[in-house]
mmCIF file of C-alpha atoms in Angstrom:
data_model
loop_
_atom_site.group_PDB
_atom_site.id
_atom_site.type_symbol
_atom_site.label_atom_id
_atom_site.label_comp_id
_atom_site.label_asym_id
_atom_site.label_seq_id
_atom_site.Cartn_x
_atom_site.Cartn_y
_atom_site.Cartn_z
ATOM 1 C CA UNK I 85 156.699 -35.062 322.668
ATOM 2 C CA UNK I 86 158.794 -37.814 320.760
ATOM 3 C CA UNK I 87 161.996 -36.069 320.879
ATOM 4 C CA UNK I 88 163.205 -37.485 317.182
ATOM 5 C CA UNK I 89 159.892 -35.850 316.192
ATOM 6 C CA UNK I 90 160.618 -32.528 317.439
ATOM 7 C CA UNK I 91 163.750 -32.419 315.064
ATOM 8 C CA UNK I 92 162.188 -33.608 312.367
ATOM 9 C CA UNK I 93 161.420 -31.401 309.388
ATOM 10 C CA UNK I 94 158.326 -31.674 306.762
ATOM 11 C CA UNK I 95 157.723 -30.190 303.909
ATOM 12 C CA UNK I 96 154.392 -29.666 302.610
ATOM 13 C CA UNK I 97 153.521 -28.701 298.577
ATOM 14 C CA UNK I 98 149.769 -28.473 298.348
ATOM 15 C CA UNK I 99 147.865 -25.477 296.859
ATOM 16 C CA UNK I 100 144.845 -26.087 298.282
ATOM 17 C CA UNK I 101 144.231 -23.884 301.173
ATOM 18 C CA UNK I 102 142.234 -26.218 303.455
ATOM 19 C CA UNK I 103 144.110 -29.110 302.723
ATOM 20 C CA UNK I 104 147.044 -27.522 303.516
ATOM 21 C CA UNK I 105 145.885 -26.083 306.908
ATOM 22 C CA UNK I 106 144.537 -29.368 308.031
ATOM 23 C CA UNK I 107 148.374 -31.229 306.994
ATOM 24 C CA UNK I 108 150.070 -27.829 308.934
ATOM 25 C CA UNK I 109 147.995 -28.403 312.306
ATOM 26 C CA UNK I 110 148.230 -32.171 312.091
ATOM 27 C CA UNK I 111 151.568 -32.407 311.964
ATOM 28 C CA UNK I 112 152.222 -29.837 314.369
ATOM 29 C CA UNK I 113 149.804 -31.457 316.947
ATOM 30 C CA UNK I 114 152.701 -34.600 316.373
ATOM 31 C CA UNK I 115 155.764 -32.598 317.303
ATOM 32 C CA UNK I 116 156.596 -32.307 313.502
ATOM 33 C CA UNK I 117 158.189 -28.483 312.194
ATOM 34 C CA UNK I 118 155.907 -27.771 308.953
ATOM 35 C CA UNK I 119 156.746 -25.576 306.440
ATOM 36 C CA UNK I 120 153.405 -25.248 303.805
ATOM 37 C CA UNK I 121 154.065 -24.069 300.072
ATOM 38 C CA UNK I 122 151.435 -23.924 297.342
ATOM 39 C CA UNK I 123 153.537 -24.794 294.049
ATOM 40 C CA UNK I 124 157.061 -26.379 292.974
ATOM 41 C CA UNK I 125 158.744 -23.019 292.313
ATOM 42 C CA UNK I 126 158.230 -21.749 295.788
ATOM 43 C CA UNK I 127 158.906 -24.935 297.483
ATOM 44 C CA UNK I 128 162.076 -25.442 295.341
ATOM 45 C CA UNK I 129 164.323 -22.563 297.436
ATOM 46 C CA UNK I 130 162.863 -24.052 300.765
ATOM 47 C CA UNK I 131 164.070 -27.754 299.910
ATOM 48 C CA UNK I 132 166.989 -25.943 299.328
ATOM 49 C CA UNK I 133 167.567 -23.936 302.261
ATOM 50 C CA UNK I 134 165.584 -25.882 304.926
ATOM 51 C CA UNK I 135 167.035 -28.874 304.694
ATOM 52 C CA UNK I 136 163.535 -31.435 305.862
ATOM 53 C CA UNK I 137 163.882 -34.759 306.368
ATOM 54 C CA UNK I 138 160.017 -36.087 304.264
ATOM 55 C CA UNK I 139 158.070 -34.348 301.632
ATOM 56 C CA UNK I 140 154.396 -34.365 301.200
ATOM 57 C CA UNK I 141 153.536 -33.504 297.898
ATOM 58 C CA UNK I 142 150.109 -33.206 295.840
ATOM 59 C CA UNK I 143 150.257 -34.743 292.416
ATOM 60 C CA UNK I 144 147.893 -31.717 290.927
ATOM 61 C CA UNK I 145 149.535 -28.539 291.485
ATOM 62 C CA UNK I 146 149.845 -24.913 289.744
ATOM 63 C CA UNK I 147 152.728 -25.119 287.272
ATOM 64 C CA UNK I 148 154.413 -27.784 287.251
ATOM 65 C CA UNK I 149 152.399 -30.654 288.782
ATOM 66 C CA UNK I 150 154.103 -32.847 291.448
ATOM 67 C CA UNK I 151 154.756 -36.463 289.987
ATOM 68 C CA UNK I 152 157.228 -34.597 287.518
ATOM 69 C CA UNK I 153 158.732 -33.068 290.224
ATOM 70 C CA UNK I 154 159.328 -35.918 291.889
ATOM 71 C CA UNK I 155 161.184 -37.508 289.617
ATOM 72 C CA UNK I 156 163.763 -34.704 289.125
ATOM 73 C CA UNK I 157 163.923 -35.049 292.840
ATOM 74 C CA UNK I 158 165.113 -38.564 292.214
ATOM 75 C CA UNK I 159 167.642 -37.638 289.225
ATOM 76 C CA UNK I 160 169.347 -34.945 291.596
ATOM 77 C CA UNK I 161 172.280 -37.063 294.098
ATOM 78 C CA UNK I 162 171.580 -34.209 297.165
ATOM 79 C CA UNK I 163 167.391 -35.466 297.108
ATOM 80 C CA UNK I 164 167.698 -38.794 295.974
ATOM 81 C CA UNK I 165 166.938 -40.610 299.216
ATOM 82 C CA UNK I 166 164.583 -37.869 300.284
ATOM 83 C CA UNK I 167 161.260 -39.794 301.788
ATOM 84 C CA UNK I 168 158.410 -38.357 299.409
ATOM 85 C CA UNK I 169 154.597 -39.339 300.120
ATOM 86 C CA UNK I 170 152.705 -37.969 297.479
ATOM 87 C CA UNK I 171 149.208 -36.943 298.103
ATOM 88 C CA UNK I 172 146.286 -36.974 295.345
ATOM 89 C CA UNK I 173 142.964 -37.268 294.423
ATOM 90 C CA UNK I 174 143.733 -40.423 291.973
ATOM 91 C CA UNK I 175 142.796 -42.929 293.598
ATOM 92 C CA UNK I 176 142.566 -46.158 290.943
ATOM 93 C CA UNK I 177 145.228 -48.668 291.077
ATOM 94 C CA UNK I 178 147.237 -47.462 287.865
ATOM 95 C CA UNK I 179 147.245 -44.152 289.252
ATOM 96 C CA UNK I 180 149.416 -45.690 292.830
ATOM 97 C CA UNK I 181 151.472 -47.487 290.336
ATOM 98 C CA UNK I 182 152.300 -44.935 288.338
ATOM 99 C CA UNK I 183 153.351 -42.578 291.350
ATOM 100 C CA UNK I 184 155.432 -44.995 292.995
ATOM 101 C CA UNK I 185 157.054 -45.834 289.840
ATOM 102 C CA UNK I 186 157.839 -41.643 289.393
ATOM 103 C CA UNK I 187 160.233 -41.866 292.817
ATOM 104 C CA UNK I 188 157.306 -41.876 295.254
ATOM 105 C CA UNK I 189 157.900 -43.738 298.667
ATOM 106 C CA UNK I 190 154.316 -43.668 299.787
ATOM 107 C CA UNK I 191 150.797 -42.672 298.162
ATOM 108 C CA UNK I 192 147.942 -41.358 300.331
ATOM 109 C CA UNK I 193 144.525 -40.844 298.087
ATOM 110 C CA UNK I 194 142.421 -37.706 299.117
ATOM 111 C CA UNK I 195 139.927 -37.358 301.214
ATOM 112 C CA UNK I 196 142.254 -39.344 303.677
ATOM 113 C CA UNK I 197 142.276 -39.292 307.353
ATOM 114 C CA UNK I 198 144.624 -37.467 309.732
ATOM 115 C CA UNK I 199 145.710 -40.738 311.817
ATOM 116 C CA UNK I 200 146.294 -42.444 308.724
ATOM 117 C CA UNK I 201 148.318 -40.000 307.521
ATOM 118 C CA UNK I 202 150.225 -39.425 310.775
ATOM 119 C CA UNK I 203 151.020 -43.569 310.320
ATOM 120 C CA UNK I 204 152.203 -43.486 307.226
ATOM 121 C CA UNK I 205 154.713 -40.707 307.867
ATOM 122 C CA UNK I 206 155.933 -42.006 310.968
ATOM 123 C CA UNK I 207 156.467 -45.066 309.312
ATOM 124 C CA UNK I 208 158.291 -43.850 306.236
ATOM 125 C CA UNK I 209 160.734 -41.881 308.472
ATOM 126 C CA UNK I 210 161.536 -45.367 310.586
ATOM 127 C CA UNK I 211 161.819 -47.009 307.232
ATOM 128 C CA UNK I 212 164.547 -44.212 306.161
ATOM 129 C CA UNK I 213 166.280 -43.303 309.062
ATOM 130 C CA UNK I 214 165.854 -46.230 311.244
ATOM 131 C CA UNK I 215 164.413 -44.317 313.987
ATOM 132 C CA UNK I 216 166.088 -41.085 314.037
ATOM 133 C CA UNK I 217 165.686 -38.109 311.991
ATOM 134 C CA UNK I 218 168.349 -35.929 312.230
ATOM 135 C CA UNK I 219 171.946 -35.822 314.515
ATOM 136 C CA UNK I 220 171.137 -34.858 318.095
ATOM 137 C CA UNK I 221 173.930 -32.466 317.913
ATOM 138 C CA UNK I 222 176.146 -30.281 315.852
ATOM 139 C CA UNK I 223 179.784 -29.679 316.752
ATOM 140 C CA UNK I 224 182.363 -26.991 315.448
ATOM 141 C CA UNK I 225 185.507 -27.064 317.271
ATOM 142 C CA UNK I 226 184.561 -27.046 320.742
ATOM 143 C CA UNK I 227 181.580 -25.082 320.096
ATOM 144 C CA UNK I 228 178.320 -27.369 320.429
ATOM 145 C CA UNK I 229 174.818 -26.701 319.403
ATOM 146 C CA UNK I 230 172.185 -29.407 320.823
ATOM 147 C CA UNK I 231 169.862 -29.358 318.065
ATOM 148 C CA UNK I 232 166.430 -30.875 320.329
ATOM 149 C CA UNK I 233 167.140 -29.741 323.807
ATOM 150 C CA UNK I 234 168.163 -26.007 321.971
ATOM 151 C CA UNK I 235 170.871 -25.645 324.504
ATOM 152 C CA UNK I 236 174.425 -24.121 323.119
ATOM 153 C CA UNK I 237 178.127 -25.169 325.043
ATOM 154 C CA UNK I 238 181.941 -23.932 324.222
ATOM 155 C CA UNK I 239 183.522 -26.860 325.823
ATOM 156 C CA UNK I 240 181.566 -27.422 328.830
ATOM 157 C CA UNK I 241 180.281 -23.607 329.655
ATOM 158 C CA UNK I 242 176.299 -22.955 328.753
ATOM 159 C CA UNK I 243 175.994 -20.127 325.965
ATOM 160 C CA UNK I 244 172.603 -18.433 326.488
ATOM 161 C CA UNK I 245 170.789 -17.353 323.619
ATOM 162 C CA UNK I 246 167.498 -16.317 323.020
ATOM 163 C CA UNK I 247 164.526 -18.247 320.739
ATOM 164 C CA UNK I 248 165.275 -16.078 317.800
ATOM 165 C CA UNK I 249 169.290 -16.274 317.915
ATOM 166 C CA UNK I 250 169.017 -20.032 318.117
ATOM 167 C CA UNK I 251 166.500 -20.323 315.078
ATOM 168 C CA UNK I 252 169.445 -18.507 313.426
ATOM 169 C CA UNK I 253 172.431 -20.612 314.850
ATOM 170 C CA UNK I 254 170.792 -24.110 313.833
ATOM 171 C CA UNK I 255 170.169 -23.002 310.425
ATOM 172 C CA UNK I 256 173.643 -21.394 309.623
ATOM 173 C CA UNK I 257 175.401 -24.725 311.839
ATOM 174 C CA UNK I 258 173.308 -27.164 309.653
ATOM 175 C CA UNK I 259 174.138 -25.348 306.616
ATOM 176 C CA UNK I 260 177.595 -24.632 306.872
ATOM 177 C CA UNK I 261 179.358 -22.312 304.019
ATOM 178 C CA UNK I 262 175.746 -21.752 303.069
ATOM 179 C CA UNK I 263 175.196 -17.872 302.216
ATOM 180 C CA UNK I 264 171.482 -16.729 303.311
ATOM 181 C CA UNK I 265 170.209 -13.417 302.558
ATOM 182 C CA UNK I 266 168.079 -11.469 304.649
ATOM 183 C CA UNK I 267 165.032 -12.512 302.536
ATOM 184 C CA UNK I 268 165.843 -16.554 303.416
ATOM 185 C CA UNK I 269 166.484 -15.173 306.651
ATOM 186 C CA UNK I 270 163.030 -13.608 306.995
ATOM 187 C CA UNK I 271 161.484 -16.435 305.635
ATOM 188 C CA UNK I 272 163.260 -18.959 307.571
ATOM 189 C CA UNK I 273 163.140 -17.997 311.070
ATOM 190 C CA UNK I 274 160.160 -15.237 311.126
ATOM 191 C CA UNK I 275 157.789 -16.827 307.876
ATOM 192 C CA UNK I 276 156.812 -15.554 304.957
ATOM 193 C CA UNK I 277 153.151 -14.164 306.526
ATOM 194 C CA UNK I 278 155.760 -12.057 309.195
ATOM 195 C CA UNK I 279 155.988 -8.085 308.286
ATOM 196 C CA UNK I 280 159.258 -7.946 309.744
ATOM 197 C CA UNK I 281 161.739 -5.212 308.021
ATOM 198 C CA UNK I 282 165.156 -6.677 307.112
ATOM 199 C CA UNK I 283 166.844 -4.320 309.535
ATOM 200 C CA UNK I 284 165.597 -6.995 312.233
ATOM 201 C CA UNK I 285 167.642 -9.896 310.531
ATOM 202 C CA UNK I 286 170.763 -7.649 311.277
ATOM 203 C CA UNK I 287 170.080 -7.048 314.453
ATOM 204 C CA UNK I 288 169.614 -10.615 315.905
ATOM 205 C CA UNK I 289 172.736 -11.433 313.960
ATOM 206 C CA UNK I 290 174.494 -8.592 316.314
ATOM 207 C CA UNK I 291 172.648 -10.726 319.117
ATOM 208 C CA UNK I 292 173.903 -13.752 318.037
ATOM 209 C CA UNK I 293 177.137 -12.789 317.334
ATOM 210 C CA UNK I 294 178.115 -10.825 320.869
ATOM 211 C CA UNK I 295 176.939 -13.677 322.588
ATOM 212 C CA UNK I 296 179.199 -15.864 321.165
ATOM 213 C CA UNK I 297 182.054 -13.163 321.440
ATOM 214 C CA UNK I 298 182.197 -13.876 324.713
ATOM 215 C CA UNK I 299 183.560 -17.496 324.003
ATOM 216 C CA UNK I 300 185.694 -16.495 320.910
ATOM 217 C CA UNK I 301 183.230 -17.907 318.095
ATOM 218 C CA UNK I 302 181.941 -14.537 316.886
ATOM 219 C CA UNK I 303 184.208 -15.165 313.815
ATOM 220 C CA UNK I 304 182.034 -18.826 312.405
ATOM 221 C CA UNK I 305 179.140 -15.898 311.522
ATOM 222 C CA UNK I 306 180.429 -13.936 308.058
ATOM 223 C CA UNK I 307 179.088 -11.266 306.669
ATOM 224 C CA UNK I 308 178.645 -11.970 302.717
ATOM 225 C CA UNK I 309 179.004 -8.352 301.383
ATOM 226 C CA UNK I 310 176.195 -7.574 299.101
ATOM 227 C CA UNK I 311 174.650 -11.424 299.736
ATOM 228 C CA UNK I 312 173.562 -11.913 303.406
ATOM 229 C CA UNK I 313 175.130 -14.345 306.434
ATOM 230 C CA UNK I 314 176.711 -17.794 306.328
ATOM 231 C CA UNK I 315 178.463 -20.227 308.546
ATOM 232 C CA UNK I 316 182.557 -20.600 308.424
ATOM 233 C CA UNK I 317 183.283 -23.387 309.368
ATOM 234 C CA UNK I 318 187.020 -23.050 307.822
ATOM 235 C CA UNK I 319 189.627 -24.516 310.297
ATOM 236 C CA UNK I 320 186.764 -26.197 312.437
ATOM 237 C CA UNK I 321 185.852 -29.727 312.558
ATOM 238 C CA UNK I 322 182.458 -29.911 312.050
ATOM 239 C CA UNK I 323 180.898 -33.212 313.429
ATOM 240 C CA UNK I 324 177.377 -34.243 312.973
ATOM 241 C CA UNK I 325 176.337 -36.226 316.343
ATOM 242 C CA UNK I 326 173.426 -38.911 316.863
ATOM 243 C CA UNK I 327 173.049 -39.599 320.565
ATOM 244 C CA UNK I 328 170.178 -41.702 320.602
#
């Protein structure tokens, strides 16, 4: 697996149930994380809290339809450079114009096939990151997460955590000051098809947070009162690392 791929996040917006499912497992099979949503309004709070790094978007959706999202995407500075392929049934010429013209980096016409559309994403994501997706690594103080080989150090010594507790660290390292509630919690790390009681959330944070006890960073993990979790990074340097 292409190891920029395996850090590289993609968000789907299609309400089509079969077209969605066969964008999900294609990706996947790539090495791509995929997270599916069937209108704008659902897909707006994962944008926000997910942080991925290309959109696929269908033109035709429930509410409101994805060309006008797009280009409030393009009015807003924090998804302004955000690659966006937008995926439709229009097909004609003045339809592709019109999309790209709305903010879209790429247009793929429906019924299109899965190598094609493999291509073209791999390809926009060269375009916009010149060949890397995301930093390698995430630093705070001496405290290092290793985003693709999901290994965790304080200064040279290993921290061992389990599947679940890393899910948690990336999300809160890579969204520092960031409060989560146990609902984004839920839906980030476990899904939104999970029936997992938010008891759970609290205690893999008590994971989490004795493990890094043990090297003096239980502290970066706050409890919000009333809110959720975040990340403090107040008094650390936080430094985003590529190591290509």
């Amino acid at each position: 697996m292409d190891e920029d791929k395996a850090s590289s996040r993609i968000l789907v917006v299609e309400d089509e149930e079969g077209i969605q499912e066969l964008l999900r497992v294609t990706l996947q099979r790539q090495g791509f994380e995929v997270r599916c949503e069937g209108s704008v309004e659902s897909a707006e709070a994962v944008l926000l809290t997910w942080g991925p790094q290309l959109l696929v978007l269908d033109w035709m959706l429930p509410g409101e339809n994805g060309l006008v999202w797009c280009r409030t995407l393009r009015r807003r500075e924090e998804t302004r450079k955000l690659p966006i392929i937008l995926l439709t049934a229009r097909g004609e010429e003045g339809d592709r114009v019109h999309g790209l013209e709305s903010g879209a980096d790429d247009y793929l016409a429906k019924p299109f096939s899965p190598r094609e559309l493999v291509a073209r994403v791999n390809a926009l994501l060269r375009r916009s990151y010149g060949g890397t997706t995301a930093a390698s690594r995430v630093r705070l103080g001496d405290l290092q997460v290793d985003l693709r080989a999901h290994r965790v150090y304080a200064g040279e010594v290993q921290i061992h955590l389990g599947p679940t507790e890393f899910r948690l660290l990336r999300l809160f390292v890579t969204n520092p000051e960031r409060v989560f509630s146990r609902d984004m919690l839920l839906d980030q790390i476990w899904g939104r098809q999970s029936f997992i009681e938010e008891r759970t959330v609290d205690v893999h944070i008590r994971r989490l947070r004795r493990e890094l006890d043990h090297h003096g960073y239980a502290h970066i993990i706050e409890t919000v009162r009333g809110e959720g979790y975040r990340c403090s990074a107040l008094g650390l340097q936080r430094e985003a690392v590529d190591e290509r």
